[in-house]
PDB file of C-alpha atoms in Angstrom:
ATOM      1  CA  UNK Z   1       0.000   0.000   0.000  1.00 80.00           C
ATOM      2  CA  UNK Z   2       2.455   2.585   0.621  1.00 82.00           C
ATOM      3  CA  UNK Z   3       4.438   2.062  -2.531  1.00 88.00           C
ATOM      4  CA  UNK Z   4       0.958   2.999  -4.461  1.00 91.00           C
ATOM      5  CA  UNK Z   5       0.627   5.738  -1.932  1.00 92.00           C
ATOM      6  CA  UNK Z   6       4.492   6.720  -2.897  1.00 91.00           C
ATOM      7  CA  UNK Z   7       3.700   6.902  -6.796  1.00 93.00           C
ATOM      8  CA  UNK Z   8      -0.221   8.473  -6.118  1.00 96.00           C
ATOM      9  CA  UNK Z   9       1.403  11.190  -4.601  1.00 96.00           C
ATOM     10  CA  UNK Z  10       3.010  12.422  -7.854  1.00 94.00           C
ATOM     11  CA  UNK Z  11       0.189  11.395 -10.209  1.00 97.00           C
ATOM     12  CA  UNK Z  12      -2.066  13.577  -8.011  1.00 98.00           C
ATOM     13  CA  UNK Z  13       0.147  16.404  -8.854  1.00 97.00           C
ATOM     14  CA  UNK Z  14       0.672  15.812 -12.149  1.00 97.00           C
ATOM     15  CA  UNK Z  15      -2.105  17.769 -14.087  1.00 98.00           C
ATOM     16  CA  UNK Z  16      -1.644  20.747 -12.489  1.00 98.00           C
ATOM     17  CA  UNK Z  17       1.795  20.672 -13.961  1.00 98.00           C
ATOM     18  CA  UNK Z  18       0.935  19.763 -17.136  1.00 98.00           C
ATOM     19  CA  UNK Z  19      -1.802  22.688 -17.113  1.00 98.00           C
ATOM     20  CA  UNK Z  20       0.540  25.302 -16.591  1.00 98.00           C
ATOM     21  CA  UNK Z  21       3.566  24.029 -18.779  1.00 98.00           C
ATOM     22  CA  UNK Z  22       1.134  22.503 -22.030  1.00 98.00           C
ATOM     23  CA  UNK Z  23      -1.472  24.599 -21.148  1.00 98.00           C
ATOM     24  CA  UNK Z  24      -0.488  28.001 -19.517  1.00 97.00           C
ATOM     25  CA  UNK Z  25      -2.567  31.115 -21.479  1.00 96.00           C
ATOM     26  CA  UNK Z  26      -5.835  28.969 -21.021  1.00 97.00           C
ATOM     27  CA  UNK Z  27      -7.958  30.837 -18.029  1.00 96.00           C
ATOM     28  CA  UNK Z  28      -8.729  27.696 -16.159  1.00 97.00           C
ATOM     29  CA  UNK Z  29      -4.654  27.514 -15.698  1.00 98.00           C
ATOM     30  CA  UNK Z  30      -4.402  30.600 -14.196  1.00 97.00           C
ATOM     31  CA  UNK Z  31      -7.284  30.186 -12.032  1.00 97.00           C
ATOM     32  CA  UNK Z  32      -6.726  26.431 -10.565  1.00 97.00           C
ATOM     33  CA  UNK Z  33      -2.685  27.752 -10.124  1.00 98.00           C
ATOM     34  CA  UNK Z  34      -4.117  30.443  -8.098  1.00 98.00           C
ATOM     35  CA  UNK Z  35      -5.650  28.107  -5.617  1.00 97.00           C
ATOM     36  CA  UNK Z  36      -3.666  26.644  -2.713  1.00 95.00           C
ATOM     37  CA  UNK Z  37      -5.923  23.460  -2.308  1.00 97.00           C
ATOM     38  CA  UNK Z  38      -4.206  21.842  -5.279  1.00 97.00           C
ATOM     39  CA  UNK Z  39      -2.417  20.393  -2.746  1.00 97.00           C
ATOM     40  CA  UNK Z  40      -5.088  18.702  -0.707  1.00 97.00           C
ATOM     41  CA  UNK Z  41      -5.360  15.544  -2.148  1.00 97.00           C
ATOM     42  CA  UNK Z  42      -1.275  15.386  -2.191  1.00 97.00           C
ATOM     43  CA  UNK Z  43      -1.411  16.399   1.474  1.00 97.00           C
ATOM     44  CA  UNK Z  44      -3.989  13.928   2.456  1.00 97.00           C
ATOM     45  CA  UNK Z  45      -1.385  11.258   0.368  1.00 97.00           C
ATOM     46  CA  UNK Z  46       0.660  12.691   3.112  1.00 97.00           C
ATOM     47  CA  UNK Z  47      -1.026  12.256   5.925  1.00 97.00           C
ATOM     48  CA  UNK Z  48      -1.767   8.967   4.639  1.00 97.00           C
ATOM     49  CA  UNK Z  49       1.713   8.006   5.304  1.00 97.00           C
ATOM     50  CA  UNK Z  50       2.993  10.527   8.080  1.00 97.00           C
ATOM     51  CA  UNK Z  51       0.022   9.308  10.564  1.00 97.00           C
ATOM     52  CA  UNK Z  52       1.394   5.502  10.861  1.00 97.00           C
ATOM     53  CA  UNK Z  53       4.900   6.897  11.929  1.00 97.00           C
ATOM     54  CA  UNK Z  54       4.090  10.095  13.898  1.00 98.00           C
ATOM     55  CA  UNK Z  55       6.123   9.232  16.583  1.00 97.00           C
ATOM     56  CA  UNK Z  56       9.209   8.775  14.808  1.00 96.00           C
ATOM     57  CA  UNK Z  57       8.365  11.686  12.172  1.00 97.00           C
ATOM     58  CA  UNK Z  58       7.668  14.035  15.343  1.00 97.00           C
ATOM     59  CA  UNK Z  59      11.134  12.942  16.588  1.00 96.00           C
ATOM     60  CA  UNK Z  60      12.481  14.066  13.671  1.00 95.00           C
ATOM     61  CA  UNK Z  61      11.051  17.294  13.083  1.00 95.00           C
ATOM     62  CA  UNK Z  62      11.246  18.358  17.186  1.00 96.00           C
ATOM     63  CA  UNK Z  63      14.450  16.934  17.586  1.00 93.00           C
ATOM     64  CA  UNK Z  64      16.577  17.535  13.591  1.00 91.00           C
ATOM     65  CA  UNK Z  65      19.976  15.604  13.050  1.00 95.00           C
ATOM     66  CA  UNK Z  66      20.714  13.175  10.100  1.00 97.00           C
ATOM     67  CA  UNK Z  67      21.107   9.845  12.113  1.00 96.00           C
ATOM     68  CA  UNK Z  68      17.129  10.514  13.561  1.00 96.00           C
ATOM     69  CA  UNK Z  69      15.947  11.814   9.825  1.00 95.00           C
ATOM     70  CA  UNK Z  70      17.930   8.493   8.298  1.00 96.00           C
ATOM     71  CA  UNK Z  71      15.841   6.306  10.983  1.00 96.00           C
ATOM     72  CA  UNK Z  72      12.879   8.136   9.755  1.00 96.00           C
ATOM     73  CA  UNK Z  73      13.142   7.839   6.091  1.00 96.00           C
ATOM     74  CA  UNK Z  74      14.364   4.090   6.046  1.00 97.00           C
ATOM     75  CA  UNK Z  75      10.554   3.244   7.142  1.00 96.00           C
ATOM     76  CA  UNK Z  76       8.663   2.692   3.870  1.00 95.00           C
ATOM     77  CA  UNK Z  77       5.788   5.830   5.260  1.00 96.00           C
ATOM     78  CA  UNK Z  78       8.545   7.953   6.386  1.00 96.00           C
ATOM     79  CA  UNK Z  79      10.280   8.518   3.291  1.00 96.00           C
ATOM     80  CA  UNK Z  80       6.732   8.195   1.318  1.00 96.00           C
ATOM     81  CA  UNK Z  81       5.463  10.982   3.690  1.00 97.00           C
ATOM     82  CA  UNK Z  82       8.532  13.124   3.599  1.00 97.00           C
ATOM     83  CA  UNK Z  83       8.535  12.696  -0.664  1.00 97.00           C
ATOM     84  CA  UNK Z  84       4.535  13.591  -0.316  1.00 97.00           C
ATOM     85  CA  UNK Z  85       5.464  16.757   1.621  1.00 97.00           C
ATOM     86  CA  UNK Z  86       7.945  17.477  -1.045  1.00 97.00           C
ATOM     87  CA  UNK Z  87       5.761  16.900  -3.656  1.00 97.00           C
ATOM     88  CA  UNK Z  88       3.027  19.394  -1.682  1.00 97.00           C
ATOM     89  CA  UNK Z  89       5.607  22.160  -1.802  1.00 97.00           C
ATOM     90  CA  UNK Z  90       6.663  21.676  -5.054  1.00 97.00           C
ATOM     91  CA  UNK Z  91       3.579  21.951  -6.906  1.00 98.00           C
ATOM     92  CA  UNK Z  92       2.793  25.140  -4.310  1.00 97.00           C
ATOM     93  CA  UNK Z  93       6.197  26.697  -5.233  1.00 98.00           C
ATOM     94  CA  UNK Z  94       5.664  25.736  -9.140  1.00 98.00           C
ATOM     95  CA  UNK Z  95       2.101  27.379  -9.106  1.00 98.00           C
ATOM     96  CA  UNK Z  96       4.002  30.669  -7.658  1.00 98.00           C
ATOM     97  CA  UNK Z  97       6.682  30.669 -10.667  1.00 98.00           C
ATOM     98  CA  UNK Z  98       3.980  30.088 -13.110  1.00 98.00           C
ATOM     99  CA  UNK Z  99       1.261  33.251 -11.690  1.00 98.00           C
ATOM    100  CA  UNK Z 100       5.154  35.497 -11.295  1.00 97.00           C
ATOM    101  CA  UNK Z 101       6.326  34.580 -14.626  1.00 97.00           C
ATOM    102  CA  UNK Z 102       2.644  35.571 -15.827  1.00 97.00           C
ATOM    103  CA  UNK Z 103       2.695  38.928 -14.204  1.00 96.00           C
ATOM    104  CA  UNK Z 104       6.311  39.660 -15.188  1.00 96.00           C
ATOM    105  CA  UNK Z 105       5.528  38.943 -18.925  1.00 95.00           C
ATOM    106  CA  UNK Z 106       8.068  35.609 -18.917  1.00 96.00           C
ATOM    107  CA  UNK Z 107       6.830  33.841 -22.153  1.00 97.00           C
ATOM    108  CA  UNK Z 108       5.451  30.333 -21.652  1.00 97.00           C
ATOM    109  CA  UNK Z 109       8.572  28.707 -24.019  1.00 97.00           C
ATOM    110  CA  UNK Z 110      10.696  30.392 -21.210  1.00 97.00           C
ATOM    111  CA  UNK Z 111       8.791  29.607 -17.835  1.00 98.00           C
ATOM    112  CA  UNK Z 112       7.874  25.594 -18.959  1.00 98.00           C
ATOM    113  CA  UNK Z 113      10.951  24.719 -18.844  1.00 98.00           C
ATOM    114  CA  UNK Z 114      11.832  26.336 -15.668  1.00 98.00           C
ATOM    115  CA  UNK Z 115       8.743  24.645 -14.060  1.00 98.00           C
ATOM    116  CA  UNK Z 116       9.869  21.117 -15.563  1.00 98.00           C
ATOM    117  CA  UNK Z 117      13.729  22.026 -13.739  1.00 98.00           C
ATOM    118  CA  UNK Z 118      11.381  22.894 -10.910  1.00 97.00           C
ATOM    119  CA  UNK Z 119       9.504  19.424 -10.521  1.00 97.00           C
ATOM    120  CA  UNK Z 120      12.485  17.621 -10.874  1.00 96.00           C
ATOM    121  CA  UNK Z 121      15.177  19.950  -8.869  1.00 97.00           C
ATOM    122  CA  UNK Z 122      13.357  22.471  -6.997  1.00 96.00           C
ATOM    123  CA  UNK Z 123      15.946  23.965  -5.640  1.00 97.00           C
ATOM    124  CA  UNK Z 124      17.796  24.689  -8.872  1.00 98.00           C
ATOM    125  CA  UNK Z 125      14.687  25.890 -10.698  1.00 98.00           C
ATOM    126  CA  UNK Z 126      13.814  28.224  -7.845  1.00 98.00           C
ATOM    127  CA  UNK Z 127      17.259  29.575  -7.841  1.00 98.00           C
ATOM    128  CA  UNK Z 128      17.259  30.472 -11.915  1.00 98.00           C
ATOM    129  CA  UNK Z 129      13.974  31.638 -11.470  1.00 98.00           C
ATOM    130  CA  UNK Z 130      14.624  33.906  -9.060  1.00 98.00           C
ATOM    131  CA  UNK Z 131      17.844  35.196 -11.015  1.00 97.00           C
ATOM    132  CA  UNK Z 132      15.561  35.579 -14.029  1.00 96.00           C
ATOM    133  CA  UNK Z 133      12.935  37.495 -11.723  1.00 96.00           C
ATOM    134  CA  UNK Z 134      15.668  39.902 -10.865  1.00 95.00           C
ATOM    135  CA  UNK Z 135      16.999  40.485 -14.432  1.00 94.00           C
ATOM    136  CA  UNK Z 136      13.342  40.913 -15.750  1.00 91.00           C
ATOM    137  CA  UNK Z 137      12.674  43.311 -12.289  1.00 89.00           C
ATOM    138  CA  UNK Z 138      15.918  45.417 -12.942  1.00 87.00           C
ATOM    139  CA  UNK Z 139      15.208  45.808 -16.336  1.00 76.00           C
ATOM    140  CA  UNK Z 140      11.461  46.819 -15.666  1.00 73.00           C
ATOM    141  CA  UNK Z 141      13.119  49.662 -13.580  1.00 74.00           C
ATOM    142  CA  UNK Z 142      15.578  51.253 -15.526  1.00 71.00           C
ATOM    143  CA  UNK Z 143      12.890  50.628 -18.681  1.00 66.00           C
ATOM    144  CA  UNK Z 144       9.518  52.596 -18.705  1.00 52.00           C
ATOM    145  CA  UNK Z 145       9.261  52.983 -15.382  1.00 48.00           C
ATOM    146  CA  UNK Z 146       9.602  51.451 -11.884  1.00 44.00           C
ATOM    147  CA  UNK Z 147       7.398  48.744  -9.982  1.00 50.00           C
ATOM    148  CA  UNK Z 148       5.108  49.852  -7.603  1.00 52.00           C
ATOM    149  CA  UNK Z 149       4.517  47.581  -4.156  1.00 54.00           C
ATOM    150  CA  UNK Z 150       2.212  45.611  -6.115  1.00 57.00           C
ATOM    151  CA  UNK Z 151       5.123  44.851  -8.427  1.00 55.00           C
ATOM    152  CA  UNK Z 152       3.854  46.296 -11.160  1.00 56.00           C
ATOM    153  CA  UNK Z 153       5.354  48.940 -13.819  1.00 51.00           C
ATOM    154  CA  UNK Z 154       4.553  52.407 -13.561  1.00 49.00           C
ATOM    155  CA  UNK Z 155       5.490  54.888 -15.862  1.00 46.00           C
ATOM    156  CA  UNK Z 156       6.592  58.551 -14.832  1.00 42.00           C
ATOM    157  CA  UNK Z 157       7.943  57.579 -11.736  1.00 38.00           C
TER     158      UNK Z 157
END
């Protein structure tokens, strides 16, 4: 059961990715990446797993070191749990690239590819990303004008 549970957790996640890298000037995108509870059914995956081995996920968490996360994730539901989680915050950090790169103007051939980095190496597509916000920022500013709070480009200013 938790190897299904392992692999669910992914293909629960999966067409929200697919919406905003195949799909991503279509409405619906924008308006289902918008929405936090995407992740509900990936968190409930989650729970799922993290419930059966609470005690030694609390551990964990309460009391971080590597020998007491290595006990944790060489139980089957700790490791499915803590890839669940992962998953979660993923698909949470990939919806935020995807609205950003909207509201900066980052064409979809651009920000796909980015999100695909980001499924697989989150870390690594958060970090370009962010570079690429701050070159698309900087050049907002010293273009037509400067962002306001919201982040947008004003002119005049």
């Amino acid at each position: 059961m938790t190897g299904a549970l392992f692999e669910i957790s992914f293909v629960l996640a999966a067409p929200f990715w697919l919406l905003m890298i195949f799909l991503p000037g279509r409405a619906v995108t924008a308006r289902i990446a918008a929405s936090p509870l995407t992740v509900l059914p990936v968190l409930a995956v989650y729970l799922a797993m993290a419930l059966p081995v609470f005690p030694e996920l609390w551990t964990a968490v309460s009391s971080p070191d590597i020998d007491t996360f290595r006990d944790l994730t060489a139980l089957a539901n700790g490791a499915g749990a803590v890839w669940a989680q992962v998953i979660a915050w993923d698909l949470l950090l990939g919806q935020w690239i995807f609205l950003e790169s909207r509201r900066l103007g980052i064409p979809p051939l651009v920000t796909g590819p980015l999100l695909v980095l980001t499924i697989l190496l989150s870390p690594f597509g958060l970090l370009l990303f962010l570079t690429l916000r701050a070159v698309r920022t900087r050049g907002a500013r010293s273009g037509s004008g400067l962002p306001d709070r919201s982040g947008d480009v004003v002119a005049g200013r």
